[in-house]
Amino acid sequence: MKQKYFLFGIILALGLSFVGLYSFKKLSSESNQNKTDSTSTDPRQSASPQAQLTTTLNTSTEKGPLPATAPSSFKESFEQIAQSIGTTVADPEKADQAITNLATKIDKAQLKELYVQITSPKSSGDEKLLATELLIRSSLAESVNYLKQIANQSATEHASNSPSTQQEFQAIQMLAVEGLAQKPQFKAEAKTALNELSQSTDDPLLLDRIHRTRLTLDGKVDAPEVQDQKALEQVLRNHHTR
Amino acid sequence: MMKSSVFSFKTFFYSIAISLAMVLTHLPTAHALPVFDNEFECTTKEKADQYVKDFKVNVRSFGGIELCDHQIDTKKLFNDFSLVEEGRFNTAASNLLIGNFVPTNKYYAWLKEQTLGMNRANDYPWATAYNSNGYFTMQDGWAQLSSLGRVGVVLHEARHTEGYRHIPCNFGPYSGADLPACDSEFNYGGSHAVEMEYYARVAVFGENFHPLYKKMARLMAMGRSNFVFNKKIISPHEALFLIRKDRPEGLLIDGSNLYLREVAGTGILKRTSFGPTLYTPQIAFSLDPYEWIGDTRPTEDSYSYFKLLTLKNGLPASQFPLDLEEYDSGNKRFLAAIDQKNQFGLYNFKDGGWGKFKSVSTRPPIGFKTQYQDQHGLFLVLSDYKLLKFQPNNSTFEETKFVWDSAQISFMKSPEGEVLQLLSDGVVRTIDGRVWEPTQNTLWNQAVNIPLYDAFTVH
């Protein structure tokens, strides 16, 4: 009798375990299938930026060995922060610190990848914005030249035919120009970059930003951000009629 | 017997416990726990249902229901609604505002009221979105924008439901295109104003927005203010710079403030985008409008386009310009020159060099002016003092009725916008001949309006 109980217990234990394992595996595979279905219905979706970043990491147009693959944590952190831009945040200061923390980890190869991402029409606006901000906060000297190159692009060449995407790219360029004044350790290089930019662009809006940033570097005026805030607050105070 | 029974019971009990433990630890859940933080940003089913219902979203056209994947347009749209619904502003500060186009705390309710339906298509690829009697169709351009841009477009379209329409632009990148792309002014309160009001609020009063979302809002507000309103709302502020006749000293008139400034070097006083500069055919000297440095040595202008005089891609010595002038038209800058052969040429910024110089009149030009009485533009002064006006659309000149008085040095504007003139007698007068009071006790050699970049002027 006792043996029967013992055997019965063993069989029950094994049977229940198999049932549990089978159910887990079945439902897991169904969940993955649902995600695949939802992403495959719309042919209009642009290439995944993750795929693009991966592609960029794995190719090189330069001679010599391929650049080392970036640590996966950088990509993950980048995507995580990029996606959080489109959400409300409980702690904006913490969100800001996350960007600074990521910027400290950037190496030279990643700087170039960020530049490629900014100038790629396939990147989303939030990805371009984050990539530019990371270039600004990077402590590497090469970031100055990349910011200058961004500001020197033609918005109509690097954005789609949609005027809105061109205007957004112009905002990215304004940000890149401002960023040159946020690298005190590269003040001379930033001044040179701003002078060269002022000679090569015929866009008055960008030139205005260049001039304000140049004067900020010279310590003669407030930073453009400070001036903007004052102006926008004045707009909101002044204009109130329907 | 007893011991065996107990042993069997214990064995049975422990087997059940172990099997239950194994089962419980392998219980399948409806959704695996997120691995990355971003997966916590999934929209809940309840919220998605609410948004679909409130805005009558054609979910299929956006790519089907998608709660998590930010690549899918449906999820993007849900994020945008969430930003509108949950975005908060500093009400204590914003309550100081007298009025507004959309109440700060009513964006979601207002948007819901203006939206009869939302659809995704690409039937007008040159547009970002359009509103047809309250039914919005979001184009590919919308999907490529930043989160802020997408929200701005939705709010922009919503304002059209209330009957606000665009008109052709008379300024900026769309001027002359005859497209209804602008509003008359910010106070009209049209779609551009609602969009810019949102951006400004996020930038100035936003509380729980991501710092980069706020940064983008500031830049988009500043950038768009330049070209979507026919009457400018924000601009660099203008000042007046004069040089004394009796000594190398300048005067900056900025609003009601007067500042002495150094003048080192000689040449024709010119307005540049960097401030005042003294121009000669070989070299230009910049003057600092921002402070008195205490240095009388001339400073070569290495900031403005007048630097091109000394650059390798400048003109050869035999062709040093007789005159050089900067001129802005809309979103484009022109740099014009008259060479020693009295031919006119334009600088090609994209190519980094001068275009071909050519004659524009049988009467040789003697110089440029950028203001004639209250008219702004790029004027070519011919040898008989008649003026030709530059046409930026096709880079040509057309005849005008204007004749430059040889006793005239320049026309300017006072900080209040009154037209002034400086004659060769050294006196600054209004256009009707009255002596202008702020400068009446001094004789002046030259005068020009310049932009200052220490603040903006809000109109």
XYZ file of C-alpha atoms in Angstrom, chain B residues 66-409:
344
model
C 0.119 47.981 -31.320
C 0.660 48.706 -27.647
C 4.438 48.449 -27.322
C 6.451 48.666 -30.516
C 7.440 52.307 -31.050
C 8.188 51.586 -34.718
C 4.507 51.116 -35.499
C 2.504 54.242 -36.301
C -0.369 53.208 -34.044
C 1.913 53.135 -31.031
C 3.347 56.507 -32.073
C -0.160 57.923 -32.183
C -0.995 56.481 -28.750
C 2.168 58.093 -27.371
C 1.115 61.423 -28.853
C -2.330 61.249 -27.260
C -0.691 60.342 -23.985
C 1.536 63.414 -24.176
C -1.480 65.620 -24.826
C -3.471 64.012 -22.026
C -0.784 63.767 -19.390
C 1.500 66.691 -20.184
C 1.442 69.216 -17.357
C 2.306 72.883 -17.200
C 3.193 75.150 -14.335
C -0.280 76.513 -13.774
C 0.834 79.099 -11.240
C 3.054 80.743 -13.840
C 0.824 80.233 -16.838
C -2.116 81.721 -14.995
C -0.301 85.035 -15.207
C -1.108 85.001 -18.891
C -4.147 87.019 -19.736
C -5.566 84.745 -22.333
C -4.697 81.977 -24.730
C -5.835 80.159 -27.822
C -6.244 76.774 -26.118
C -6.575 76.625 -22.306
C -3.466 75.064 -20.788
C -5.299 72.295 -18.982
C -7.789 71.544 -21.742
C -5.639 70.259 -24.603
C -7.022 66.722 -24.553
C -10.654 67.763 -24.303
C -10.207 70.415 -26.978
C -8.434 68.012 -29.337
C -11.145 65.407 -28.848
C -13.814 67.961 -29.685
C -12.074 68.982 -32.932
C -11.399 65.447 -34.182
C -14.078 63.550 -36.044
C -11.718 60.855 -37.212
C -8.057 60.005 -37.846
C -6.641 58.096 -40.751
C -3.192 57.224 -42.079
C -2.361 57.514 -45.742
C 0.151 59.010 -48.155
C -2.110 60.585 -50.757
C -0.466 64.013 -50.414
C 3.233 63.252 -49.958
C 4.251 66.927 -49.922
C 2.008 67.550 -46.930
C 2.545 66.386 -43.375
C -1.181 65.956 -42.735
C -4.488 67.430 -43.791
C -7.882 68.071 -42.237
C -11.026 67.489 -44.223
C -14.006 68.736 -42.198
C -12.575 67.378 -38.978
C -11.189 64.144 -40.416
C -7.388 64.141 -40.177
C -5.217 62.164 -42.561
C -1.644 61.794 -41.356
C 0.957 61.444 -44.106
C 4.371 59.770 -44.152
C 5.991 63.063 -43.185
C 4.112 62.997 -39.875
C 5.409 59.518 -39.001
C 9.010 60.624 -39.523
C 8.807 63.547 -37.140
C 9.936 63.692 -33.542
C 7.338 63.094 -30.824
C 7.007 66.841 -30.366
C 6.585 67.400 -34.075
C 3.840 64.791 -34.332
C 1.920 66.302 -31.411
C 2.340 69.754 -32.920
C 0.907 68.583 -36.248
C -2.145 67.021 -34.601
C -2.880 70.214 -32.663
C -2.270 72.249 -35.813
C -4.801 70.209 -37.782
C -7.320 70.405 -34.949
C -7.355 74.188 -35.174
C -8.412 73.950 -38.819
C -11.623 72.237 -37.713
C -12.563 75.501 -36.018
C -12.406 77.264 -39.378
C -8.937 78.831 -39.387
C -7.288 78.797 -42.811
C -3.875 79.651 -44.212
C -2.959 82.336 -46.745
C 0.015 82.716 -49.131
C 3.295 83.728 -47.535
C 4.852 87.109 -48.253
C 8.028 86.255 -46.363
C 10.271 83.308 -45.759
C 10.927 80.106 -47.665
C 7.399 79.814 -49.078
C 7.018 83.366 -50.256
C 6.214 83.685 -53.927
C 5.060 80.093 -54.100
C 1.371 81.102 -53.984
C 0.713 78.237 -51.592
C -1.595 78.874 -48.612
C 1.087 78.028 -46.082
C 1.175 81.006 -43.711
C -1.000 82.938 -41.297
C -1.191 86.706 -41.313
C 0.168 87.051 -37.788
C 0.335 85.260 -34.446
C -2.630 87.180 -33.051
C -4.871 85.724 -35.745
C -4.784 82.633 -33.572
C -4.741 80.195 -36.451
C -3.174 76.764 -36.686
C 0.394 78.073 -36.715
C -0.278 80.125 -33.588
C -1.840 77.188 -31.728
C 1.110 75.004 -32.646
C 3.623 77.661 -31.610
C 1.699 78.394 -28.403
C 1.992 74.713 -27.458
C 5.721 74.643 -28.220
C 6.309 77.837 -26.225
C 4.315 76.528 -23.281
C 6.205 73.246 -23.228
C 9.511 75.116 -23.366
C 8.677 77.744 -20.764
C 6.112 76.131 -18.447
C 6.340 72.394 -19.103
C 6.744 70.302 -15.920
C 6.768 66.590 -16.736
C 8.090 66.550 -20.278
C 11.386 64.900 -21.174
C 14.211 67.503 -21.207
C 14.892 66.846 -24.885
C 11.193 67.224 -25.700
C 11.353 70.663 -24.051
C 14.556 71.554 -25.859
C 13.043 70.656 -29.211
C 9.958 72.695 -28.319
C 12.092 75.800 -27.762
C 13.968 75.399 -31.044
C 10.867 74.625 -33.070
C 9.068 77.638 -31.622
C 11.989 79.936 -32.487
C 12.535 78.441 -35.918
C 8.928 78.408 -37.026
C 8.259 81.933 -35.799
C 10.547 83.041 -38.608
C 8.574 81.805 -41.558
C 4.960 80.888 -40.836
C 3.654 84.363 -39.970
C 3.595 87.111 -42.573
C 4.081 89.605 -39.772
C 7.191 88.610 -37.852
C 6.737 87.889 -34.200
C 10.345 87.440 -33.062
C 13.412 89.018 -34.607
C 16.929 90.142 -33.684
C 16.662 93.623 -32.374
C 18.030 96.493 -34.395
C 20.255 99.293 -33.212
C 21.768 102.386 -34.812
C 25.509 102.876 -35.057
C 27.062 106.257 -35.943
C 30.644 107.487 -36.348
C 31.597 111.024 -35.378
C 32.990 113.436 -37.910
C 35.603 114.985 -35.632
C 37.217 111.920 -34.048
C 37.305 108.131 -34.327
C 34.503 107.466 -31.922
C 31.229 105.664 -32.377
C 27.810 105.881 -30.782
C 25.492 102.912 -30.380
C 21.823 103.786 -29.921
C 20.002 100.726 -28.573
C 16.445 101.573 -27.668
C 16.654 104.542 -25.349
C 20.224 103.733 -24.359
C 23.290 105.437 -25.783
C 26.735 103.842 -25.609
C 30.126 105.124 -26.697
C 32.097 102.694 -28.832
C 35.613 102.626 -30.220
C 36.298 103.140 -33.889
C 39.657 101.823 -35.077
C 40.462 101.757 -38.755
C 39.059 103.615 -41.734
C 36.659 102.672 -44.459
C 33.000 102.713 -45.467
C 30.698 101.818 -42.568
C 28.710 98.736 -43.458
C 26.046 96.636 -41.837
C 27.018 93.000 -41.539
C 25.263 90.155 -39.819
C 27.915 90.415 -37.123
C 27.588 94.116 -36.516
C 29.283 97.185 -37.954
C 32.376 96.890 -40.097
C 34.614 99.398 -41.894
C 35.061 98.258 -45.461
C 37.910 98.877 -47.875
C 38.499 96.907 -51.090
C 41.460 95.045 -49.560
C 40.358 94.477 -46.000
C 37.556 95.142 -43.538
C 37.794 96.136 -39.864
C 35.160 94.985 -37.402
C 33.804 97.331 -34.748
C 32.536 95.927 -31.456
C 29.017 97.133 -30.651
C 28.809 95.262 -27.349
C 31.460 96.878 -25.227
C 34.195 99.475 -25.017
C 37.347 97.361 -25.032
C 39.912 100.125 -24.636
C 42.027 99.009 -27.580
C 42.577 101.457 -30.454
C 44.219 98.934 -32.783
C 42.096 98.022 -35.806
C 40.705 94.494 -35.707
C 40.512 92.685 -38.982
C 36.984 91.467 -39.625
C 37.312 87.706 -39.414
C 33.672 87.102 -38.539
C 31.464 88.427 -41.300
C 31.444 87.726 -45.000
C 33.765 90.624 -45.448
C 36.404 88.168 -44.386
C 36.081 86.740 -47.866
C 38.109 89.686 -49.054
C 41.213 88.088 -47.659
C 40.408 84.447 -48.212
C 41.941 82.283 -50.897
C 38.590 81.844 -52.564
C 38.080 85.573 -52.607
C 38.592 87.708 -55.631
C 42.045 88.154 -57.165
C 43.791 91.439 -56.341
C 43.013 92.833 -59.761
C 39.339 92.339 -59.052
C 39.031 93.613 -55.505
C 35.487 94.791 -55.062
C 34.570 98.381 -55.549
C 31.770 97.658 -53.124
C 30.465 94.679 -51.147
C 27.099 94.187 -49.491
C 25.128 91.601 -47.528
C 21.428 91.294 -48.131
C 18.807 88.922 -46.719
C 15.647 87.977 -48.533
C 13.430 85.534 -46.699
C 15.439 82.464 -45.806
C 18.277 83.287 -48.132
C 21.341 85.440 -47.777
C 23.004 87.183 -50.666
C 26.537 88.538 -50.810
C 26.907 90.964 -53.687
C 29.949 92.720 -55.124
C 30.833 95.295 -57.745
C 34.311 94.694 -59.070
C 36.850 97.169 -60.429
C 35.412 96.677 -63.910
C 32.003 97.859 -62.605
C 30.533 94.408 -63.046
C 28.067 92.805 -60.625
C 28.553 89.370 -59.079
C 27.067 87.137 -56.365
C 28.840 84.788 -53.982
C 27.860 81.126 -54.302
C 27.787 79.753 -50.744
C 27.265 76.173 -51.767
C 30.258 76.159 -54.086
C 32.324 78.388 -51.838
C 33.264 80.868 -54.541
C 32.148 83.836 -56.592
C 29.822 83.410 -59.548
C 30.424 85.039 -62.883
C 30.603 88.843 -62.859
C 28.628 90.661 -65.522
C 27.484 94.116 -66.539
C 23.929 95.005 -65.538
C 23.667 98.459 -67.104
C 25.326 100.655 -69.676
C 25.673 103.195 -66.879
C 28.436 101.864 -64.607
C 27.412 101.220 -60.986
C 29.251 103.122 -58.268
C 28.023 101.336 -55.167
C 25.281 99.629 -53.161
C 22.655 100.942 -50.777
C 20.310 98.874 -48.641
C 17.734 101.518 -47.775
C 16.122 104.293 -49.735
C 13.795 106.357 -47.555
C 11.485 103.694 -46.074
C 12.278 101.086 -48.728
C 14.514 98.168 -47.824
C 16.309 96.108 -50.397
C 19.564 95.835 -52.280
C 19.929 98.874 -54.521
C 22.589 99.469 -57.143
C 23.542 103.137 -57.462
C 24.453 103.970 -61.071
C 26.786 106.721 -62.232
C 23.792 109.010 -62.842
C 22.587 108.250 -59.267
C 19.545 106.345 -60.441
C 18.768 103.219 -58.477
C 18.220 99.685 -59.693
C 16.551 97.270 -57.287
C 17.764 93.663 -56.889
C 15.173 90.926 -57.494
C 16.101 87.941 -55.300
C 13.816 85.525 -57.134
C 15.868 85.608 -60.295
C 18.976 87.551 -59.186
C 18.380 90.368 -61.640
C 17.863 94.121 -61.321
C 14.858 96.223 -62.243
C 14.582 99.942 -62.835
C 13.058 102.147 -60.133
C 11.915 105.775 -59.948
C 14.424 106.473 -57.186
C 17.367 108.838 -57.566
C 20.081 109.065 -54.938
C 20.837 112.577 -53.770
C 24.608 113.083 -53.952
C 24.398 114.994 -50.648
C 22.840 111.955 -49.035
C 25.068 109.653 -47.055
